mmCIF file of C-alpha atoms and ligand atoms in Angstrom:
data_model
loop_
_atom_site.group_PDB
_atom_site.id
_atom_site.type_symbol
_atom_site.label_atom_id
_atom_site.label_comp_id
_atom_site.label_asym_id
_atom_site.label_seq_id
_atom_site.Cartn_x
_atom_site.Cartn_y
_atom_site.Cartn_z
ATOM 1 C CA UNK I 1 0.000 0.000 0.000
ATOM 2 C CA UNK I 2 1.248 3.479 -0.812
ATOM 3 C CA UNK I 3 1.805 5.686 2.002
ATOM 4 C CA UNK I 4 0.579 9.502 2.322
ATOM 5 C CA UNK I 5 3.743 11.554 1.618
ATOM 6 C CA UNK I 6 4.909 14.244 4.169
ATOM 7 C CA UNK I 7 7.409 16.686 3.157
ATOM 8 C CA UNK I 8 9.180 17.640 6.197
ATOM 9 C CA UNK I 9 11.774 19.646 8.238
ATOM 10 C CA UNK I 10 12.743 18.473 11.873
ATOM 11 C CA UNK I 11 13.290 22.069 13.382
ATOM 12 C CA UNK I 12 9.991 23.721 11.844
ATOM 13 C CA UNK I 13 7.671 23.592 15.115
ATOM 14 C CA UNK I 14 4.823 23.475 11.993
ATOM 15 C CA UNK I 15 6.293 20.562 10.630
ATOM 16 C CA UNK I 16 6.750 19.208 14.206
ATOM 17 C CA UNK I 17 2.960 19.860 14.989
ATOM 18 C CA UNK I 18 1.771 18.278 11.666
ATOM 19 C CA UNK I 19 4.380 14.963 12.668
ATOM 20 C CA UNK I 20 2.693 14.988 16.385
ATOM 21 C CA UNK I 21 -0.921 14.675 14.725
ATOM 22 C CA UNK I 22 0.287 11.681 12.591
ATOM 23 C CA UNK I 23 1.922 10.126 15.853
ATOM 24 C CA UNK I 24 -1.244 10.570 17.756
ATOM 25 C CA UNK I 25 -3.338 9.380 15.250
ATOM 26 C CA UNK I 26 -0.604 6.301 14.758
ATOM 27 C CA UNK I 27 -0.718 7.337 10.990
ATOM 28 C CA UNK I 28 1.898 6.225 9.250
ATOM 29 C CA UNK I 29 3.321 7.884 6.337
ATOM 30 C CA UNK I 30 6.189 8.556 3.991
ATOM 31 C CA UNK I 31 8.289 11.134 5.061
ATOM 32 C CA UNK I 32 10.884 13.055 2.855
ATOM 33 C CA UNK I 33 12.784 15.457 4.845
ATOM 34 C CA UNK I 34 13.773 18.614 3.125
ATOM 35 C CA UNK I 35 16.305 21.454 3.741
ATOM 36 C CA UNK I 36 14.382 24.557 3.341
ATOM 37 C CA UNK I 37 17.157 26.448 0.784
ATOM 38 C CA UNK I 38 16.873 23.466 -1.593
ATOM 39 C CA UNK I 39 13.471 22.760 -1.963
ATOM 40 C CA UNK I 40 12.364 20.042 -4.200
ATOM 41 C CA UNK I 41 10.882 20.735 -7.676
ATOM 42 C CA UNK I 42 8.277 17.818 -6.492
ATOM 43 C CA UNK I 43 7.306 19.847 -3.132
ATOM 44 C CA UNK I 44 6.578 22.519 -4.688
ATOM 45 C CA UNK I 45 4.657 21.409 -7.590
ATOM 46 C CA UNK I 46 2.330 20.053 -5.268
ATOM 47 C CA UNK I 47 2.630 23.074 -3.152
ATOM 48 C CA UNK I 48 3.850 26.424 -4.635
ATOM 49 C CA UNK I 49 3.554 28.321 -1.673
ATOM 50 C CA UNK I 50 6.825 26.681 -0.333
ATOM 51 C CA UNK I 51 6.139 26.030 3.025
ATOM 52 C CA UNK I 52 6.242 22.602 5.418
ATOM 53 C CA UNK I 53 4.543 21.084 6.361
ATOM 54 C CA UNK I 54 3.089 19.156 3.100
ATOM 55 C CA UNK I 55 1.119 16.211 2.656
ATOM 56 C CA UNK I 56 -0.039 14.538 -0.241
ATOM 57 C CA UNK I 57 -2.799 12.347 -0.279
ATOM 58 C CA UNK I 58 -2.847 8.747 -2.027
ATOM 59 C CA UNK I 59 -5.767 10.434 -3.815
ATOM 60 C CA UNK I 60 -3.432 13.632 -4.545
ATOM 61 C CA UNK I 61 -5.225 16.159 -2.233
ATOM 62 C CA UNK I 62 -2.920 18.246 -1.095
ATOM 63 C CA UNK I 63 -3.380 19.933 2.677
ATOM 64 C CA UNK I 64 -0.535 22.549 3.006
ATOM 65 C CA UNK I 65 -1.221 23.685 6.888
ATOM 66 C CA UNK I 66 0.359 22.320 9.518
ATOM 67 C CA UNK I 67 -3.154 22.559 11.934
ATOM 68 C CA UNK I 68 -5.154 21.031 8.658
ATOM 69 C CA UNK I 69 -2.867 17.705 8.721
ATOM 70 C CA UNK I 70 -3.245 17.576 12.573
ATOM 71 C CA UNK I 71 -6.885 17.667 11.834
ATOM 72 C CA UNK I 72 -6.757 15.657 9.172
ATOM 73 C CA UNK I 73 -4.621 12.997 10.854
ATOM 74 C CA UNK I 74 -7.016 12.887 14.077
ATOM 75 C CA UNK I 75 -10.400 12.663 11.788
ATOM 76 C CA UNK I 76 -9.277 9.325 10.803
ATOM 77 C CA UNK I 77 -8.143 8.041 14.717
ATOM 78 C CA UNK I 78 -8.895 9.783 18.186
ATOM 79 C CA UNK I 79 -9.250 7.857 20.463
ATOM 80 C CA UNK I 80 -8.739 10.703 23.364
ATOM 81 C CA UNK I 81 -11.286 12.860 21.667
ATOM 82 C CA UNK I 82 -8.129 15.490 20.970
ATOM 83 C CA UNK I 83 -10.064 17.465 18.310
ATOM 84 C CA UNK I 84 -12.415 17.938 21.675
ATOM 85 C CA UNK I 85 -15.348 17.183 19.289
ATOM 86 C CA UNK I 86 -17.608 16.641 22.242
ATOM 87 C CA UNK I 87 -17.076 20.209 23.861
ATOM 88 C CA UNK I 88 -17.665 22.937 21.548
ATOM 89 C CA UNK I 89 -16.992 25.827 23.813
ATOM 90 C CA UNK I 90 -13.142 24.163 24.543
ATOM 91 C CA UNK I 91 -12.830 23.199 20.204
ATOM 92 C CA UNK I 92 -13.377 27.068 20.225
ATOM 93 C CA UNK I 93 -10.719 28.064 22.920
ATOM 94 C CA UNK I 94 -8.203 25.666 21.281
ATOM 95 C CA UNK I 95 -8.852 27.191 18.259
ATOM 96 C CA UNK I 96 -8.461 30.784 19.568
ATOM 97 C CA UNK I 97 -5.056 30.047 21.001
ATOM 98 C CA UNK I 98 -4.110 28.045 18.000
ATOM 99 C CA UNK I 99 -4.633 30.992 16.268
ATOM 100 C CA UNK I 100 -3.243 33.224 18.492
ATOM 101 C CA UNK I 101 -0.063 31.265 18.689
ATOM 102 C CA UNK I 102 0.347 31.548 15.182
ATOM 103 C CA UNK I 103 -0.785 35.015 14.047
ATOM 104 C CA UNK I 104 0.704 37.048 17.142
ATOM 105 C CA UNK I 105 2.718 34.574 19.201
ATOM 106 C CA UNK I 106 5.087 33.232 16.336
ATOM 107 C CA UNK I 107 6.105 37.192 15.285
ATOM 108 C CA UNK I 108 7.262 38.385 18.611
ATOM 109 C CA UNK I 109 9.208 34.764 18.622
ATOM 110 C CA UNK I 110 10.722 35.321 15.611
ATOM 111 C CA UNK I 111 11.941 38.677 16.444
ATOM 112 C CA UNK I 112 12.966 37.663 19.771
ATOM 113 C CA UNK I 113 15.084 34.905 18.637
ATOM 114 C CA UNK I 114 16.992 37.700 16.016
ATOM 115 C CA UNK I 115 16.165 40.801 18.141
ATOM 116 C CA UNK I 116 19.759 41.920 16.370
ATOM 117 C CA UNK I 117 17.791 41.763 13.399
ATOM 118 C CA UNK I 118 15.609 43.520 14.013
ATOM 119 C CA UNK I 119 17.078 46.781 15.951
ATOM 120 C CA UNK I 120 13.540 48.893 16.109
ATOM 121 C CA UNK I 121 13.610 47.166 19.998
ATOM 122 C CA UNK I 122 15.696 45.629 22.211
ATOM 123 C CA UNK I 123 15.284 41.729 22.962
ATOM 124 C CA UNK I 124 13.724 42.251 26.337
ATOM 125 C CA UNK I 125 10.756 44.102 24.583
ATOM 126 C CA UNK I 126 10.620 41.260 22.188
ATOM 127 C CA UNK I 127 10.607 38.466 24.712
ATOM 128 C CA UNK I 128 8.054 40.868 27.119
ATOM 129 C CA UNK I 129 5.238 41.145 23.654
ATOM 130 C CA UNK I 130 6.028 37.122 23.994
ATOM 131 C CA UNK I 131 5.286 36.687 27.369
ATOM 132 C CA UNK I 132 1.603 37.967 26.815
ATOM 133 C CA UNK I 133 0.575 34.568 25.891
ATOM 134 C CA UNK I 134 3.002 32.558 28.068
ATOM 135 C CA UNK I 135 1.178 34.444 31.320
ATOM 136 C CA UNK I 136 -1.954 33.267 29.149
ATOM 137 C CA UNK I 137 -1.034 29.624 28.974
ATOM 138 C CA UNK I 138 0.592 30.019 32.530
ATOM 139 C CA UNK I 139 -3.194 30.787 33.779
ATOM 140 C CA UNK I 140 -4.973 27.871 31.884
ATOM 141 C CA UNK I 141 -2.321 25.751 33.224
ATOM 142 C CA UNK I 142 -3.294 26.921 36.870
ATOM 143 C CA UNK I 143 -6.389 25.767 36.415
ATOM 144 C CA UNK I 144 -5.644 21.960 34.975
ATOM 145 C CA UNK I 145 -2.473 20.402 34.208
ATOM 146 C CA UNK I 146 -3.124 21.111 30.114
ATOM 147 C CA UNK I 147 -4.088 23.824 28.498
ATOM 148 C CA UNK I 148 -7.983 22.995 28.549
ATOM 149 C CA UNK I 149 -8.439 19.828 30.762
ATOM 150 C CA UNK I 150 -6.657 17.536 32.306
ATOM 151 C CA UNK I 151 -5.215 15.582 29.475
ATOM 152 C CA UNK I 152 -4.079 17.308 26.588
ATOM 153 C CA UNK I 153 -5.608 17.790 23.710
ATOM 154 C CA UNK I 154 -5.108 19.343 19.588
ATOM 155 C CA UNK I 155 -3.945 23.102 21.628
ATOM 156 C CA UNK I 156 -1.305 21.786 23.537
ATOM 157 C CA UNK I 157 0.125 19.707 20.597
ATOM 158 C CA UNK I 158 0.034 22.200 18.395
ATOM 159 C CA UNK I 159 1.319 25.116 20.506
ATOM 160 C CA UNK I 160 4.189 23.651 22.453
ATOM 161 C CA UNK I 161 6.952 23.187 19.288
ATOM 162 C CA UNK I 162 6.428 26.880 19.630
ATOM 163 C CA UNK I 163 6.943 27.324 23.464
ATOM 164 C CA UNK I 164 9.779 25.365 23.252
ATOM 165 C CA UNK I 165 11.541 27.746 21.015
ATOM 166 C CA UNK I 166 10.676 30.577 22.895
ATOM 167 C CA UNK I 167 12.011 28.913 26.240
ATOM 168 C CA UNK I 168 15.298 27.584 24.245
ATOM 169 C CA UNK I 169 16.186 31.907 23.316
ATOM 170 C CA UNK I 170 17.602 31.895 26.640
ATOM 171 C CA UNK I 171 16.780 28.784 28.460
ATOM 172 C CA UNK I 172 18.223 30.628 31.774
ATOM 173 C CA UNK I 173 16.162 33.533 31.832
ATOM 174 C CA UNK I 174 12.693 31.046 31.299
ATOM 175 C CA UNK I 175 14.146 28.609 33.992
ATOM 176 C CA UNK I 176 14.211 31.372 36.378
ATOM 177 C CA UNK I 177 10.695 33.092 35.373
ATOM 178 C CA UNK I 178 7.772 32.779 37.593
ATOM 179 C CA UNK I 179 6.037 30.557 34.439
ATOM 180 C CA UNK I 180 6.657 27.632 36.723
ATOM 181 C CA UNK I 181 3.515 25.786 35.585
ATOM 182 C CA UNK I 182 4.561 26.128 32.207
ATOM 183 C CA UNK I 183 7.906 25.030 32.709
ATOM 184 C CA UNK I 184 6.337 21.727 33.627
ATOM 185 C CA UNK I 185 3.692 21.350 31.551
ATOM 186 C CA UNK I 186 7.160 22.316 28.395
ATOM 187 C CA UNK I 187 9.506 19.963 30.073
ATOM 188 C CA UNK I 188 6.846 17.075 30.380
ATOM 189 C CA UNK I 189 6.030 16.724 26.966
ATOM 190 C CA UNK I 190 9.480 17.051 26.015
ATOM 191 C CA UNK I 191 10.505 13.874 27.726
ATOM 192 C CA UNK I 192 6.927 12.203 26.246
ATOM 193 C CA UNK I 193 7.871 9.254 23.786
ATOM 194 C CA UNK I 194 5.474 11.229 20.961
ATOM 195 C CA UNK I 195 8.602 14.053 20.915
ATOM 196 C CA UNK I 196 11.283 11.816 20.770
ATOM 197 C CA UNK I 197 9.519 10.234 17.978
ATOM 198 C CA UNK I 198 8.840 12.728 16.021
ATOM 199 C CA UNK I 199 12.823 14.388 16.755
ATOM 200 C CA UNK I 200 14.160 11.388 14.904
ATOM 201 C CA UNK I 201 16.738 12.821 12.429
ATOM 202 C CA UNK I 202 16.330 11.154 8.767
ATOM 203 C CA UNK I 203 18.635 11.885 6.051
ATOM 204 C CA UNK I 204 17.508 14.777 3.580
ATOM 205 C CA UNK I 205 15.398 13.266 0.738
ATOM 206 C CA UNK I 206 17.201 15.825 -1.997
ATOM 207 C CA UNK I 207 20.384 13.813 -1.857
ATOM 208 C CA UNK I 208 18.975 10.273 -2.690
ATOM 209 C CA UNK I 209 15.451 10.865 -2.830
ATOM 210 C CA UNK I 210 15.170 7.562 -0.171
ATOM 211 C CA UNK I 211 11.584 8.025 2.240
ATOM 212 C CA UNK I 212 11.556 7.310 5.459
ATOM 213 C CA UNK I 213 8.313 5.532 6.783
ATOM 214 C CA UNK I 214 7.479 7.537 9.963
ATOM 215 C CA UNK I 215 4.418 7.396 13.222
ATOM 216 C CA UNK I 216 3.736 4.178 12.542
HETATM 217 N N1 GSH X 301 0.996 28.386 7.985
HETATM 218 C C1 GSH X 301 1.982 27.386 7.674
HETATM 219 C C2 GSH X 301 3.357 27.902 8.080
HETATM 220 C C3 GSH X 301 4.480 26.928 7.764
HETATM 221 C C4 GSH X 301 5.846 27.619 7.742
HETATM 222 O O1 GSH X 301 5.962 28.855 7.730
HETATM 223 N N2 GSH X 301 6.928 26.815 7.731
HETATM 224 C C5 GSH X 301 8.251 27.396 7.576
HETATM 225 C C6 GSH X 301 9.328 26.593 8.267
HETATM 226 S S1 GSH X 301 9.213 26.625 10.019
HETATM 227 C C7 GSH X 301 8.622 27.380 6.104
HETATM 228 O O2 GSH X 301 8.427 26.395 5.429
HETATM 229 N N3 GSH X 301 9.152 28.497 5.600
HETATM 230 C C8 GSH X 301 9.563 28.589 4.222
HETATM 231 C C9 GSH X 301 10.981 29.018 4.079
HETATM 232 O O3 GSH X 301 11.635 29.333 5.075
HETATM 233 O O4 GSH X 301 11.461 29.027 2.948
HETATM 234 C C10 GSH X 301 1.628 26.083 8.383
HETATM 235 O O5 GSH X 301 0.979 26.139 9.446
HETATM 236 O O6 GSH X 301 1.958 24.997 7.875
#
Protein backbone atom coordinates (compact mmCIF):
# COMPACT_ATOMS: atom_id res chain seq x y z
CA UNK A 1 0.00 0.00 0.00
CA UNK A 2 1.25 3.48 -0.81
CA UNK A 3 1.80 5.69 2.00
CA UNK A 4 0.58 9.50 2.32
CA UNK A 5 3.74 11.55 1.62
CA UNK A 6 4.91 14.24 4.17
CA UNK A 7 7.41 16.69 3.16
CA UNK A 8 9.18 17.64 6.20
CA UNK A 9 11.77 19.65 8.24
CA UNK A 10 12.74 18.47 11.87
CA UNK A 11 13.29 22.07 13.38
CA UNK A 12 9.99 23.72 11.84
CA UNK A 13 7.67 23.59 15.11
CA UNK A 14 4.82 23.47 11.99
CA UNK A 15 6.29 20.56 10.63
CA UNK A 16 6.75 19.21 14.21
CA UNK A 17 2.96 19.86 14.99
CA UNK A 18 1.77 18.28 11.67
CA UNK A 19 4.38 14.96 12.67
CA UNK A 20 2.69 14.99 16.39
CA UNK A 21 -0.92 14.67 14.72
CA UNK A 22 0.29 11.68 12.59
CA UNK A 23 1.92 10.13 15.85
CA UNK A 24 -1.24 10.57 17.76
CA UNK A 25 -3.34 9.38 15.25
CA UNK A 26 -0.60 6.30 14.76
CA UNK A 27 -0.72 7.34 10.99
CA UNK A 28 1.90 6.22 9.25
CA UNK A 29 3.32 7.88 6.34
CA UNK A 30 6.19 8.56 3.99
CA UNK A 31 8.29 11.13 5.06
CA UNK A 32 10.88 13.05 2.85
CA UNK A 33 12.78 15.46 4.85
CA UNK A 34 13.77 18.61 3.12
CA UNK A 35 16.31 21.45 3.74
CA UNK A 36 14.38 24.56 3.34
CA UNK A 37 17.16 26.45 0.78
CA UNK A 38 16.87 23.47 -1.59
CA UNK A 39 13.47 22.76 -1.96
CA UNK A 40 12.36 20.04 -4.20
CA UNK A 41 10.88 20.73 -7.68
CA UNK A 42 8.28 17.82 -6.49
CA UNK A 43 7.31 19.85 -3.13
CA UNK A 44 6.58 22.52 -4.69
CA UNK A 45 4.66 21.41 -7.59
CA UNK A 46 2.33 20.05 -5.27
CA UNK A 47 2.63 23.07 -3.15
CA UNK A 48 3.85 26.42 -4.63
CA UNK A 49 3.55 28.32 -1.67
CA UNK A 50 6.83 26.68 -0.33
CA UNK A 51 6.14 26.03 3.03
CA UNK A 52 6.24 22.60 5.42
CA UNK A 53 4.54 21.08 6.36
CA UNK A 54 3.09 19.16 3.10
CA UNK A 55 1.12 16.21 2.66
CA UNK A 56 -0.04 14.54 -0.24
CA UNK A 57 -2.80 12.35 -0.28
CA UNK A 58 -2.85 8.75 -2.03
CA UNK A 59 -5.77 10.43 -3.82
CA UNK A 60 -3.43 13.63 -4.55
CA UNK A 61 -5.22 16.16 -2.23
CA UNK A 62 -2.92 18.25 -1.09
CA UNK A 63 -3.38 19.93 2.68
CA UNK A 64 -0.54 22.55 3.01
CA UNK A 65 -1.22 23.69 6.89
CA UNK A 66 0.36 22.32 9.52
CA UNK A 67 -3.15 22.56 11.93
CA UNK A 68 -5.15 21.03 8.66
CA UNK A 69 -2.87 17.71 8.72
CA UNK A 70 -3.24 17.58 12.57
CA UNK A 71 -6.88 17.67 11.83
CA UNK A 72 -6.76 15.66 9.17
CA UNK A 73 -4.62 13.00 10.85
CA UNK A 74 -7.02 12.89 14.08
CA UNK A 75 -10.40 12.66 11.79
CA UNK A 76 -9.28 9.32 10.80
CA UNK A 77 -8.14 8.04 14.72
CA UNK A 78 -8.90 9.78 18.19
CA UNK A 79 -9.25 7.86 20.46
CA UNK A 80 -8.74 10.70 23.36
CA UNK A 81 -11.29 12.86 21.67
CA UNK A 82 -8.13 15.49 20.97
CA UNK A 83 -10.06 17.47 18.31
CA UNK A 84 -12.42 17.94 21.68
CA UNK A 85 -15.35 17.18 19.29
CA UNK A 86 -17.61 16.64 22.24
CA UNK A 87 -17.08 20.21 23.86
CA UNK A 88 -17.67 22.94 21.55
CA UNK A 89 -16.99 25.83 23.81
CA UNK A 90 -13.14 24.16 24.54
CA UNK A 91 -12.83 23.20 20.20
CA UNK A 92 -13.38 27.07 20.23
CA UNK A 93 -10.72 28.06 22.92
CA UNK A 94 -8.20 25.67 21.28
CA UNK A 95 -8.85 27.19 18.26
CA UNK A 96 -8.46 30.78 19.57
CA UNK A 97 -5.06 30.05 21.00
CA UNK A 98 -4.11 28.04 18.00
CA UNK A 99 -4.63 30.99 16.27
CA UNK A 100 -3.24 33.22 18.49
CA UNK A 101 -0.06 31.27 18.69
CA UNK A 102 0.35 31.55 15.18
CA UNK A 103 -0.78 35.02 14.05
CA UNK A 104 0.70 37.05 17.14
CA UNK A 105 2.72 34.57 19.20
CA UNK A 106 5.09 33.23 16.34
CA UNK A 107 6.11 37.19 15.29
CA UNK A 108 7.26 38.39 18.61
CA UNK A 109 9.21 34.76 18.62
CA UNK A 110 10.72 35.32 15.61
CA UNK A 111 11.94 38.68 16.44
CA UNK A 112 12.97 37.66 19.77
CA UNK A 113 15.08 34.90 18.64
CA UNK A 114 16.99 37.70 16.02
CA UNK A 115 16.16 40.80 18.14
CA UNK A 116 19.76 41.92 16.37
CA UNK A 117 17.79 41.76 13.40
CA UNK A 118 15.61 43.52 14.01
CA UNK A 119 17.08 46.78 15.95
CA UNK A 120 13.54 48.89 16.11
CA UNK A 121 13.61 47.17 20.00
CA UNK A 122 15.70 45.63 22.21
CA UNK A 123 15.28 41.73 22.96
CA UNK A 124 13.72 42.25 26.34
CA UNK A 125 10.76 44.10 24.58
CA UNK A 126 10.62 41.26 22.19
CA UNK A 127 10.61 38.47 24.71
CA UNK A 128 8.05 40.87 27.12
CA UNK A 129 5.24 41.14 23.65
CA UNK A 130 6.03 37.12 23.99
CA UNK A 131 5.29 36.69 27.37
CA UNK A 132 1.60 37.97 26.82
CA UNK A 133 0.57 34.57 25.89
CA UNK A 134 3.00 32.56 28.07
CA UNK A 135 1.18 34.44 31.32
CA UNK A 136 -1.95 33.27 29.15
CA UNK A 137 -1.03 29.62 28.97
CA UNK A 138 0.59 30.02 32.53
CA UNK A 139 -3.19 30.79 33.78
CA UNK A 140 -4.97 27.87 31.88
CA UNK A 141 -2.32 25.75 33.22
CA UNK A 142 -3.29 26.92 36.87
CA UNK A 143 -6.39 25.77 36.42
CA UNK A 144 -5.64 21.96 34.97
CA UNK A 145 -2.47 20.40 34.21
CA UNK A 146 -3.12 21.11 30.11
CA UNK A 147 -4.09 23.82 28.50
CA UNK A 148 -7.98 22.99 28.55
CA UNK A 149 -8.44 19.83 30.76
CA UNK A 150 -6.66 17.54 32.31
CA UNK A 151 -5.22 15.58 29.47
CA UNK A 152 -4.08 17.31 26.59
CA UNK A 153 -5.61 17.79 23.71
CA UNK A 154 -5.11 19.34 19.59
CA UNK A 155 -3.94 23.10 21.63
CA UNK A 156 -1.30 21.79 23.54
CA UNK A 157 0.12 19.71 20.60
CA UNK A 158 0.03 22.20 18.39
CA UNK A 159 1.32 25.12 20.51
CA UNK A 160 4.19 23.65 22.45
CA UNK A 161 6.95 23.19 19.29
CA UNK A 162 6.43 26.88 19.63
CA UNK A 163 6.94 27.32 23.46
CA UNK A 164 9.78 25.37 23.25
CA UNK A 165 11.54 27.75 21.01
CA UNK A 166 10.68 30.58 22.89
CA UNK A 167 12.01 28.91 26.24
CA UNK A 168 15.30 27.58 24.25
CA UNK A 169 16.19 31.91 23.32
CA UNK A 170 17.60 31.89 26.64
CA UNK A 171 16.78 28.78 28.46
CA UNK A 172 18.22 30.63 31.77
CA UNK A 173 16.16 33.53 31.83
CA UNK A 174 12.69 31.05 31.30
CA UNK A 175 14.15 28.61 33.99
CA UNK A 176 14.21 31.37 36.38
CA UNK A 177 10.70 33.09 35.37
CA UNK A 178 7.77 32.78 37.59
CA UNK A 179 6.04 30.56 34.44
CA UNK A 180 6.66 27.63 36.72
CA UNK A 181 3.52 25.79 35.58
CA UNK A 182 4.56 26.13 32.21
CA UNK A 183 7.91 25.03 32.71
CA UNK A 184 6.34 21.73 33.63
CA UNK A 185 3.69 21.35 31.55
CA UNK A 186 7.16 22.32 28.40
CA UNK A 187 9.51 19.96 30.07
CA UNK A 188 6.85 17.08 30.38
CA UNK A 189 6.03 16.72 26.97
CA UNK A 190 9.48 17.05 26.02
CA UNK A 191 10.50 13.87 27.73
CA UNK A 192 6.93 12.20 26.25
CA UNK A 193 7.87 9.25 23.79
CA UNK A 194 5.47 11.23 20.96
CA UNK A 195 8.60 14.05 20.92
CA UNK A 196 11.28 11.82 20.77
CA UNK A 197 9.52 10.23 17.98
CA UNK A 198 8.84 12.73 16.02
CA UNK A 199 12.82 14.39 16.76
CA UNK A 200 14.16 11.39 14.90
CA UNK A 201 16.74 12.82 12.43
CA UNK A 202 16.33 11.15 8.77
CA UNK A 203 18.64 11.89 6.05
CA UNK A 204 17.51 14.78 3.58
CA UNK A 205 15.40 13.27 0.74
CA UNK A 206 17.20 15.82 -2.00
CA UNK A 207 20.38 13.81 -1.86
CA UNK A 208 18.98 10.27 -2.69
CA UNK A 209 15.45 10.87 -2.83
CA UNK A 210 15.17 7.56 -0.17
CA UNK A 211 11.58 8.03 2.24
CA UNK A 212 11.56 7.31 5.46
CA UNK A 213 8.31 5.53 6.78
CA UNK A 214 7.48 7.54 9.96
CA UNK A 215 4.42 7.40 13.22
CA UNK A 216 3.74 4.18 12.54
N1 LIG B 1 1.00 28.39 7.99
C1 LIG B 1 1.98 27.39 7.67
C2 LIG B 1 3.36 27.90 8.08
C3 LIG B 1 4.48 26.93 7.76
C4 LIG B 1 5.85 27.62 7.74
O1 LIG B 1 5.96 28.86 7.73
N2 LIG B 1 6.93 26.81 7.73
C5 LIG B 1 8.25 27.40 7.58
C6 LIG B 1 9.33 26.59 8.27
S1 LIG B 1 9.21 26.62 10.02
C7 LIG B 1 8.62 27.38 6.10
O2 LIG B 1 8.43 26.40 5.43
N3 LIG B 1 9.15 28.50 5.60
C8 LIG B 1 9.56 28.59 4.22
C9 LIG B 1 10.98 29.02 4.08
O3 LIG B 1 11.64 29.33 5.08
O4 LIG B 1 11.46 29.03 2.95
C10 LIG B 1 1.63 26.08 8.38
O5 LIG B 1 0.98 26.14 9.45
O6 LIG B 1 1.96 25.00 7.88
Amino acid sequence: MTLPTLYSFRRCPYAMRARLGLVLAKFPVSLREIVLKHKPEAMLLASPKGTVPVLILQNGEVIEESFEIMCWALAQNDPHDLLLTATSDKQEAAKALIDYNDQVFKSWLDKYKYADRHPEYNEQYYREQGEVFIAQLENLLSKHPQLLRAIPCIADYAIYPFIRQFAHVDKAWFEQSAYKNVQLWLANHLQSDEFITVMQKFPTWLENEQSFVFGQ
